[in-house]
XYZ file of C-alpha atoms in Angstrom:
651
model
C 133.942 122.440 197.871
C 131.787 123.914 195.509
C 128.296 123.929 195.196
C 126.341 124.979 192.650
C 123.818 127.566 193.664
C 121.151 126.355 191.241
C 121.521 122.664 191.953
C 118.018 121.120 192.124
C 114.249 121.567 192.152
C 113.569 124.497 188.488
C 110.821 126.040 189.277
C 108.426 123.488 186.784
C 109.564 120.326 188.931
C 108.735 121.632 191.804
C 104.911 122.741 190.665
C 104.686 119.098 189.192
C 105.598 117.859 192.653
C 103.500 120.408 194.826
C 100.709 119.998 193.281
C 100.112 116.043 192.310
C 100.669 115.862 196.327
C 98.565 118.511 196.710
C 95.666 116.628 194.534
C 96.076 113.490 196.687
C 95.356 115.121 199.866
C 92.008 116.703 198.366
C 91.011 113.471 196.434
C 92.285 110.919 198.612
C 94.423 109.532 196.200
C 94.770 110.170 192.229
C 96.843 108.845 189.229
C 99.964 109.735 187.451
C 100.892 109.027 183.408
C 103.983 107.589 183.948
C 106.768 109.271 186.040
C 105.651 112.369 187.593
C 109.365 113.829 186.322
C 112.978 111.880 185.789
C 113.992 110.887 189.484
C 113.090 107.514 191.075
C 113.187 108.465 194.980
C 110.489 111.679 194.339
C 108.057 108.716 192.253
C 108.014 106.774 194.977
C 107.507 108.927 197.919
C 104.914 110.297 195.949
C 102.920 106.630 194.917
C 103.649 106.489 199.650
C 101.438 109.635 199.695
C 98.995 108.755 197.383
C 99.966 109.253 193.702
C 99.978 105.512 191.834
C 101.002 105.233 188.669
C 100.176 104.053 185.401
C 101.619 103.515 181.751
C 98.409 102.495 180.284
C 95.653 105.682 179.981
C 93.145 104.052 178.744
C 92.244 102.137 182.832
C 91.077 105.620 184.206
C 87.479 106.270 183.744
C 84.535 108.508 185.080
C 85.997 110.319 189.288
C 89.192 109.314 188.319
C 92.176 112.189 189.075
C 95.217 111.936 187.214
C 97.793 114.868 187.274
C 100.112 115.596 184.037
C 103.872 114.936 184.122
C 105.736 117.822 184.320
C 107.276 117.393 180.858
C 103.291 117.058 178.827
C 101.217 114.696 177.246
C 100.011 114.026 174.029
C 97.402 115.149 172.561
C 95.408 112.743 171.687
C 96.217 111.076 174.614
C 94.399 114.320 176.580
C 91.782 114.834 174.237
C 90.710 110.977 174.909
C 90.813 111.329 179.290
C 87.937 114.442 178.233
C 86.374 111.725 176.543
C 87.270 109.192 179.377
C 85.513 111.758 181.605
C 88.402 111.464 183.609
C 89.382 114.460 185.698
C 92.582 115.963 184.920
C 95.126 118.089 186.841
C 97.796 119.652 184.719
C 101.071 119.912 185.960
C 102.901 120.407 182.486
C 105.759 122.696 183.015
C 104.144 126.230 182.434
C 108.170 126.320 180.349
C 106.521 122.950 177.854
C 102.807 124.638 177.939
C 105.366 127.412 175.498
C 105.933 125.412 172.825
C 102.615 123.249 172.935
C 100.888 126.521 171.802
C 103.607 127.675 169.544
C 102.981 124.445 168.141
C 99.101 124.818 167.644
C 99.858 128.655 166.257
C 102.632 126.672 163.315
C 99.306 124.936 162.834
C 96.755 127.029 162.549
C 99.533 129.293 159.666
C 100.608 126.409 157.689
C 104.297 126.485 158.381
C 106.076 123.761 160.049
C 108.117 123.045 163.583
C 110.610 122.703 163.886
C 112.476 121.336 167.643
C 115.980 120.818 168.747
C 116.199 118.380 171.302
C 116.513 114.392 172.445
C 113.319 112.729 169.772
C 112.800 110.388 171.666
C 112.101 112.712 174.834
C 108.841 112.265 176.392
C 108.837 116.477 176.211
C 109.363 116.177 172.804
C 107.009 114.140 171.795
C 104.296 115.884 173.346
C 104.799 118.757 171.974
C 105.489 117.426 168.894
C 101.775 116.070 169.149
C 100.006 119.360 168.773
C 100.566 120.412 165.464
C 100.974 118.317 161.800
C 104.319 116.868 159.930
C 107.198 118.592 162.901
C 110.185 117.715 162.418
C 112.546 116.427 165.598
C 116.901 117.520 165.239
C 119.093 116.059 167.529
C 121.840 118.938 166.807
C 123.105 120.193 163.536
C 125.007 117.294 161.770
C 121.521 116.104 161.666
C 119.392 119.574 159.911
C 122.328 119.151 157.704
C 120.958 116.179 156.415
C 117.762 116.708 155.683
C 118.972 119.896 154.212
C 121.129 117.920 151.950
C 117.831 115.185 150.875
C 115.925 118.190 148.920
C 116.425 120.984 147.807
C 113.406 122.123 148.041
C 113.069 121.838 151.734
C 114.858 125.376 151.582
C 111.713 126.476 151.203
C 109.512 125.638 153.711
C 108.550 127.921 156.153
C 110.012 127.019 159.354
C 108.888 127.578 163.111
C 111.938 126.765 165.199
C 112.002 126.007 169.327
C 114.797 124.113 171.531
C 113.688 120.996 174.312
C 113.630 122.851 177.575
C 116.444 121.565 178.990
C 119.166 121.902 175.761
C 122.292 122.787 175.657
C 122.464 126.472 173.964
C 125.492 126.019 172.197
C 123.745 123.143 170.290
C 120.407 125.220 169.882
C 122.261 128.019 168.619
C 124.273 125.628 166.339
C 121.236 123.820 164.539
C 119.029 126.910 164.134
C 122.267 129.028 162.045
C 122.225 127.114 159.544
C 118.386 126.958 159.262
C 118.181 130.792 159.195
C 121.333 130.567 156.664
C 119.776 128.400 153.989
C 116.274 128.097 154.201
C 114.144 131.438 153.125
C 111.948 131.773 155.988
C 113.002 130.763 158.925
C 111.681 132.350 162.790
C 113.640 131.398 165.935
C 111.434 131.252 169.236
C 114.313 130.333 172.155
C 112.314 127.882 174.873
C 115.080 127.092 175.966
C 113.802 127.688 179.797
C 115.997 130.550 181.782
C 117.057 128.037 185.102
C 118.238 125.317 183.477
C 120.652 127.947 181.319
C 121.632 129.714 184.293
C 122.450 126.370 185.749
C 124.191 124.862 182.799
C 125.815 128.280 183.135
C 126.777 127.536 186.394
C 128.142 123.617 186.186
C 130.421 125.501 183.250
C 131.863 127.962 185.145
C 132.499 126.212 188.047
C 133.128 123.129 186.475
C 136.747 125.413 185.145
C 137.560 126.041 188.970
C 137.535 122.160 190.194
C 139.081 118.590 190.035
C 136.754 116.419 190.365
C 133.390 117.464 189.379
C 129.966 115.477 190.304
C 127.100 115.870 188.758
C 124.013 114.301 190.959
C 119.974 113.434 189.056
C 118.024 110.073 187.811
C 119.828 108.357 184.975
C 116.523 109.106 182.486
C 116.552 113.161 183.415
C 117.509 114.827 180.051
C 118.455 117.470 182.168
C 121.172 115.792 183.989
C 122.908 114.305 181.300
C 123.022 117.768 179.677
C 125.228 119.020 182.745
C 127.675 116.122 182.525
C 128.377 116.831 179.177
C 128.834 119.694 179.884
C 131.263 119.243 182.547
C 133.823 116.814 180.724
C 134.222 119.615 178.606
C 135.471 122.013 181.588
C 136.669 120.002 184.451
C 138.771 116.134 183.870
C 136.903 114.111 185.795
C 133.634 114.111 186.286
C 130.789 112.176 187.863
C 127.717 111.308 186.956
C 125.567 109.731 190.409
C 122.282 109.065 191.616
C 122.884 109.817 195.324
C 124.617 109.208 198.099
C 125.804 105.880 198.181
C 127.739 106.003 194.321
C 129.982 107.723 196.200
C 133.764 106.745 196.871
C 136.431 107.597 197.903
C 138.982 107.074 195.105
C 136.753 109.883 192.831
C 138.683 112.137 195.319
C 141.912 111.341 195.220
C 144.211 113.917 194.454
C 141.314 116.511 194.531
C 142.081 119.856 196.256
C 138.746 121.674 195.429
C 135.661 119.800 194.340
C 132.020 121.441 192.769
C 128.709 120.082 192.988
C 125.493 120.291 191.168
C 122.754 119.173 190.696
C 119.862 118.092 187.932
C 115.900 120.167 188.036
C 114.519 117.136 189.100
C 116.936 116.225 192.088
C 115.144 116.210 195.687
C 117.128 119.076 198.209
C 117.512 115.955 200.757
C 119.588 113.694 198.491
C 122.098 116.795 197.360
C 122.554 117.669 201.206
C 123.072 113.864 201.920
C 125.974 114.019 198.882
C 127.153 117.435 200.027
C 127.888 115.576 203.551
C 129.675 112.683 202.427
C 132.078 114.253 199.366
C 132.712 116.723 202.570
C 133.505 113.310 204.289
C 135.353 111.491 201.331
C 137.489 114.123 200.732
C 138.871 114.723 203.770
C 138.999 111.480 204.506
C 141.250 111.498 201.194
C 143.028 113.956 203.042
C 144.073 112.386 205.835
C 142.831 115.116 208.315
C 140.847 114.616 211.763
C 139.390 117.706 212.795
C 137.870 118.183 216.297
C 134.197 118.926 216.951
C 135.002 122.423 217.698
C 137.144 123.478 214.086
C 134.720 121.761 212.215
C 131.989 124.101 213.760
C 134.226 126.972 213.942
C 135.125 126.463 209.757
C 130.428 126.056 209.847
C 129.859 129.495 209.755
C 130.870 131.611 206.966
C 133.688 135.099 206.632
C 131.520 138.618 206.867
C 133.755 140.591 204.888
C 132.689 145.238 205.034
C 131.800 145.384 201.482
C 130.807 141.453 200.514
C 127.768 140.348 198.966
C 125.920 137.283 201.123
C 122.316 135.453 201.138
C 120.396 134.219 204.654
C 117.213 134.039 205.983
C 115.017 136.287 207.697
C 114.271 134.208 211.038
C 112.353 137.967 212.350
C 111.234 141.370 210.809
C 110.498 144.020 214.315
C 109.758 147.722 214.279
C 112.991 149.035 213.160
C 114.638 146.238 211.149
C 114.546 142.067 209.797
C 116.794 139.958 211.841
C 118.604 137.463 209.146
C 120.620 133.875 209.407
C 123.471 134.897 207.408
C 125.380 131.113 208.704
C 127.870 133.418 210.404
C 128.977 134.110 214.353
C 127.408 137.198 214.318
C 123.716 138.566 214.243
C 122.541 140.272 211.309
C 120.654 142.704 210.830
C 118.641 145.183 208.518
C 117.046 148.405 209.179
C 114.310 149.953 207.849
C 115.972 152.393 205.869
C 118.363 149.768 204.663
C 115.454 148.225 203.437
C 113.743 148.527 201.156
C 114.250 152.586 198.515
C 110.294 153.177 198.843
C 109.869 155.430 202.358
C 106.329 154.004 202.497
C 106.744 150.130 201.896
C 105.957 148.072 204.635
C 108.686 145.590 205.686
C 106.358 143.131 205.932
C 104.981 143.776 202.581
C 108.996 143.008 200.515
C 110.049 140.505 203.637
C 108.694 137.052 205.348
C 110.101 134.992 208.072
C 111.524 132.502 206.876
C 112.278 134.052 202.526
C 115.848 133.805 201.421
C 117.684 137.491 201.246
C 120.537 138.374 199.031
C 122.133 141.244 201.185
C 125.378 143.772 201.329
C 127.301 143.762 204.064
C 127.487 147.773 205.205
C 129.473 146.523 208.574
C 130.459 143.317 210.627
C 131.304 144.609 214.042
C 133.054 142.076 216.319
C 134.043 142.120 219.718
C 129.538 143.924 219.998
C 129.018 140.455 217.578
C 127.091 142.251 215.351
C 127.091 142.713 210.392
C 124.614 145.302 209.411
C 123.490 144.956 206.766
C 122.066 146.729 203.212
C 119.174 144.635 201.063
C 118.572 148.781 199.015
C 122.242 148.993 198.545
C 122.719 145.445 196.586
C 119.041 145.756 194.300
C 120.967 149.140 193.194
C 124.953 147.484 192.884
C 122.352 144.561 190.589
C 120.319 147.182 188.397
C 123.621 149.443 187.624
C 125.027 145.581 186.691
C 121.740 144.743 184.693
C 121.920 148.519 182.314
C 125.765 147.474 182.030
C 124.340 144.172 180.327
C 122.007 145.810 178.830
C 123.795 147.410 177.259
C 126.567 143.816 175.762
C 123.690 142.474 175.034
C 122.104 145.151 173.743
C 118.647 143.177 174.998
C 115.469 145.354 174.785
C 114.431 146.918 178.515
C 111.202 148.412 179.299
C 110.535 151.253 181.416
C 108.152 154.592 181.983
C 108.606 157.954 180.500
C 109.083 160.169 183.925
C 109.965 164.289 182.279
C 110.378 165.744 178.787
C 113.741 167.930 179.106
C 116.057 169.809 177.031
C 117.487 167.668 173.422
C 114.575 164.637 174.274
C 113.290 162.742 177.588
C 113.926 160.657 180.415
C 112.883 156.556 181.301
C 112.405 155.439 184.833
C 114.013 151.899 184.305
C 114.323 150.053 187.156
C 114.659 152.938 189.352
C 117.409 154.009 187.065
C 116.618 157.711 184.806
C 117.685 156.557 181.333
C 118.328 159.657 178.811
C 117.156 159.210 175.602
C 117.357 161.853 173.051
C 114.714 163.463 171.005
C 116.357 161.274 168.187
C 115.811 159.220 168.939
C 112.737 158.980 170.813
C 110.723 156.920 168.420
C 108.501 160.319 167.599
C 109.197 162.892 164.986
C 110.516 165.818 163.935
C 109.335 168.754 166.032
C 106.540 166.358 167.721
C 105.677 167.057 171.737
C 107.281 165.111 173.808
C 105.420 165.536 176.980
C 102.738 164.147 175.269
C 104.509 160.563 175.770
C 105.136 161.584 179.565
C 104.389 158.042 182.094
C 103.680 156.207 178.673
C 104.959 152.016 178.514
C 107.841 152.341 176.089
C 109.988 149.414 175.109
C 114.030 150.963 174.312
C 117.987 149.842 174.725
C 120.411 150.966 176.367
C 122.968 152.862 173.896
C 125.501 154.364 176.377
C 126.159 154.413 180.024
C 128.760 155.805 182.302
C 127.858 154.137 186.053
C 130.737 157.263 187.814
C 128.747 159.884 186.741
C 125.363 157.629 186.543
C 124.172 158.537 183.257
C 122.943 156.157 181.068
C 121.028 157.179 177.263
C 118.910 155.177 175.182
C 116.989 154.288 172.440
C 113.094 153.971 171.666
C 113.881 154.452 168.017
C 116.993 151.441 167.816
C 113.285 148.669 169.177
C 110.910 150.285 167.442
C 112.625 150.465 163.941
C 113.289 146.620 164.857
C 109.822 145.518 165.494
C 108.958 147.660 162.160
C 111.377 145.905 160.201
C 110.352 142.341 161.848
C 106.868 143.403 161.307
C 107.675 144.530 157.453
C 109.052 140.627 157.108
C 105.881 139.176 158.401
C 103.923 140.537 156.169
C 105.823 140.534 153.465
C 107.103 136.646 154.399
C 103.019 135.777 154.029
C 101.677 138.216 151.834
C 98.674 137.029 149.238
C 96.041 137.814 147.933
C 92.816 137.812 149.466
C 94.153 138.689 152.611
C 91.835 140.637 155.204
C 93.960 142.661 157.878
C 92.507 145.098 159.595
C 94.844 148.451 159.178
C 94.723 151.815 159.744
C 94.751 154.893 158.243
C 98.426 157.252 157.851
C 97.947 159.410 155.239
C 95.563 160.619 152.639
C 95.614 161.698 149.177
C 93.129 163.091 146.524
C 93.486 159.887 144.332
C 93.348 157.528 148.013
C 94.650 156.555 151.038
C 96.860 154.684 152.644
C 97.266 152.191 155.142
C 99.550 150.195 157.491
C 98.216 147.076 157.739
C 101.720 146.214 159.735
C 104.361 147.817 159.475
C 103.651 148.350 155.800
C 101.577 150.119 153.280
C 98.889 149.386 150.850
C 97.493 151.553 148.828
C 93.329 152.575 148.503
C 92.029 153.772 145.997
C 89.514 155.902 145.786
C 87.276 153.852 143.055
C 88.226 150.880 145.505
C 86.756 152.743 148.714
C 82.784 152.543 148.675
C 80.427 151.545 146.240
C 78.849 154.545 146.228
C 80.889 157.133 143.526
C 83.081 160.109 146.373
C 84.946 163.149 145.129
C 88.136 162.701 148.106
C 88.405 160.295 150.108
C 87.590 161.926 152.914
C 84.201 161.265 153.077
C 84.185 157.807 153.954
C 86.921 158.322 156.399
C 89.910 160.436 157.840
C 93.311 159.648 158.385
C 94.236 157.253 162.273
C 90.487 155.256 161.175
C 90.830 151.774 161.923
C 89.765 150.109 157.822
C 89.314 146.418 157.093
C 90.809 145.335 154.125
C 92.051 143.018 150.993
C 94.967 142.474 149.446
C 93.971 142.715 145.391
C 97.720 142.812 144.414
C 101.260 143.249 145.687
C 104.733 143.254 144.153
C 107.354 142.452 145.897
C 109.317 144.123 143.924
C 109.074 148.193 143.840
C 106.995 146.468 147.531
C 103.994 148.389 146.906
C 100.185 146.663 147.345
C 97.052 147.543 146.150
C 93.881 147.211 148.469
C 90.709 147.489 148.814
C 87.448 147.701 151.150
C 84.326 147.558 148.216
C 82.716 143.969 149.929
C 82.870 142.197 146.537
C 80.840 139.673 148.060
C 77.509 142.302 147.365
C 76.828 143.278 144.171
C 75.236 146.304 143.506
C 72.780 145.307 141.105
C 71.969 142.455 142.344
C 70.334 144.525 145.474
C 68.849 147.145 142.785
C 67.350 144.252 141.105
C 65.777 142.583 144.171
C 64.724 145.700 146.125
C 63.341 148.039 142.778
C 61.157 147.268 139.693
C 59.694 149.562 136.602
C 56.957 152.123 138.203
C 58.835 151.826 141.284
C 59.961 155.453 142.779
C 62.958 156.361 144.449
C 64.671 158.558 145.836
C 67.755 159.041 144.305
C 71.605 161.758 144.936
C 72.369 163.830 141.728
C 76.099 162.094 141.446
C 77.162 163.996 138.285
C 75.853 166.608 136.349
C 76.349 166.230 131.927
C 74.951 168.095 129.158
C 72.256 165.840 128.288
C 71.011 165.205 131.682
C 72.023 163.686 135.376
C 73.023 160.923 136.724
C 71.817 159.804 140.130
C 72.943 157.305 143.108
C 69.813 154.332 142.876
C 71.848 152.438 145.657
C 75.105 152.661 146.360
C 77.073 151.020 143.704
C 74.224 151.330 140.744
C 73.611 154.535 138.688
C 70.763 155.479 136.292
C 70.341 158.748 133.826
C 67.695 161.365 134.401
C 67.475 162.363 130.090
C 67.538 166.600 130.761
C 63.886 166.004 129.425
C 62.943 164.235 132.606
C 63.845 166.789 134.286
C 60.954 169.551 134.498
C 57.866 169.917 133.528
C 59.168 172.137 130.870
C 62.219 173.090 128.734
C 64.864 173.618 130.249
C 69.013 174.676 128.594
C 70.865 172.919 130.820
C 70.397 170.331 134.067
C 72.041 172.504 136.721
C 69.266 175.081 135.753
C 67.398 172.798 138.411
C 69.620 170.792 139.633
C 72.276 170.381 141.928
C 75.789 167.601 142.619
C 74.559 165.505 146.326
C 71.533 167.252 145.761
C 68.363 164.171 146.966
C 65.356 164.222 144.765
C 62.720 161.812 144.030
C 62.304 159.618 141.491
C 60.158 157.683 138.903
C 61.551 154.097 137.293
C 60.819 154.380 133.848
C 63.006 151.621 132.067
C 65.265 148.781 132.989
C 68.225 147.524 130.838
C 68.866 144.315 132.720
C 71.589 143.173 130.322
C 72.973 147.193 130.077
C 72.382 147.863 133.413
C 71.472 150.606 132.113
C 68.700 152.485 133.992
C 66.614 155.278 132.981
C 64.488 157.507 135.847
C 62.185 160.777 135.470
C 61.406 163.822 137.791
C 59.144 164.924 135.282
C 56.653 161.784 135.361
C 55.727 161.911 139.203
C 55.020 166.017 138.626
C 51.762 167.400 137.955
C 50.612 167.811 134.594
C 51.463 171.749 133.492
C 48.878 174.280 132.194
C 48.914 173.963 128.448
C 50.522 177.584 126.741
C 48.362 178.513 123.996
C 48.740 178.691 120.433
C 50.991 180.988 118.556
C 49.460 182.750 116.834
C 50.070 182.602 112.912
C 51.027 186.066 111.143
C 49.016 187.878 109.190
C 49.236 188.119 105.571
C 50.476 191.040 103.849
């Protein structure tokens, strides 16, 4: 018999059941809307513990407490419960909550949500209620049908997610069709990791056995999918709800049998089915074994170099004792528990914990086995690193040092060398500045024998930058606002990064005031609030603005000053006929050369200089032409009369 390690309660189901039990105990009884999980046995047990069931939310009112089922609930139902004053304990699976949040985000972004899954499943119906006009496809055939209905469907911006228990092959086939046929598609893999692991393990076992048994409630979607997956790999597959449904006929001519269970199946039922299957198989083989034989068979055979899983039974100052289901007593020396010499055993494991270890040595004479967690952890890390190369997984690590030619990044204790060219930094940059930083990278080369691992930060950064650029170009529009960073400056403007794409702010769009260089108002690295003036997708050019167009400088001037008022102004430009001065940002006035001084001058620069602050009197305002006349002379004291020139004496 082969029992799937992943069979039974997943994290989300276990959490929902424990929350319901705890809530019932603390509140003296509570409610659930429909079945908390898809398992009649568990629902009946919860009912006996005080978790009453109702299908009608309207029955509940102030003072009532309801536990929201693991599959989630309609948003309208949750809103109604809140209005009714009902206390809600949210036991929705975190993976389902992620889809609900994604649906709400899609709503805000003006996109259309696509869920690949069962249209009538409560999880799918609930998640779809968090946005308007969602699309639900049960597989590639319905995707193709929707695309064939109208050609304009291909232009719809789509965000694609999956029911958490969806068969991966079904999801991937569906989204690949949408990605190929549609112009704007985002993919979110929302299949639960535990579901994927359970399905992969079930497929693997089904390919090795003569008979496969799948245990779970018939309303459970993930159990149904397990059965479908196993049927493709094994000729005889039976789906049952409990041990009572087993029959000796299932196992006629069977040499090897497999057993797995859906995420809503409690451990007690799995154990009962396992025991009954063992008896049925034995009966089908016509064998009668003694108690001693059965007892000996129940013990594991331990072999040096193998992996073994056990339960921590005791922690002493020198070792951790582990029950591995064998005749031998098993223990882990503290030195074999962790790579960290300062780590305390009780911080790593606790009595009752399940622990996976590596068998270092078996002494059958003295009846003990030495185990090592540290060595198995090291093996797992290397296996994960090798898998990361094949699957091009993005890993996270910390830069620990700079050395000749690059940097070293620690990824789960493994030293990964990143060449300078793959560091993501400009050529010649000081790589020591990266020390201590957390970085994302891909593994590009592994030589386990030489313990050499090479990685690339640049490939991840380039991919992220490309994705960000596509995101910007897919959603850009005139008038849209961005928070950007000044990347470079020229004499005519600045280039601003708005999320992987650079746009140009012309010097005239940086400020209402007249400026000679962009450095007067900003510098490289500054954050600017910008908006899109225009863009050209073909040439990949974006024109940005900073000036607040909702503010009219002329209106500001007219609300502040009038003819006869005195203003302190800044000289912004000198001409042969006078000087222009900024009265308020965006509004200039002219000081005619005759109004600069109380005496005749040849040119304005004899008295004034650009940037100088002076007091002037506003002598005239032309509202139609938006022109202002200014005078310095009007504020000066009248000059003493000059003596009249004597007439020439006539000869």
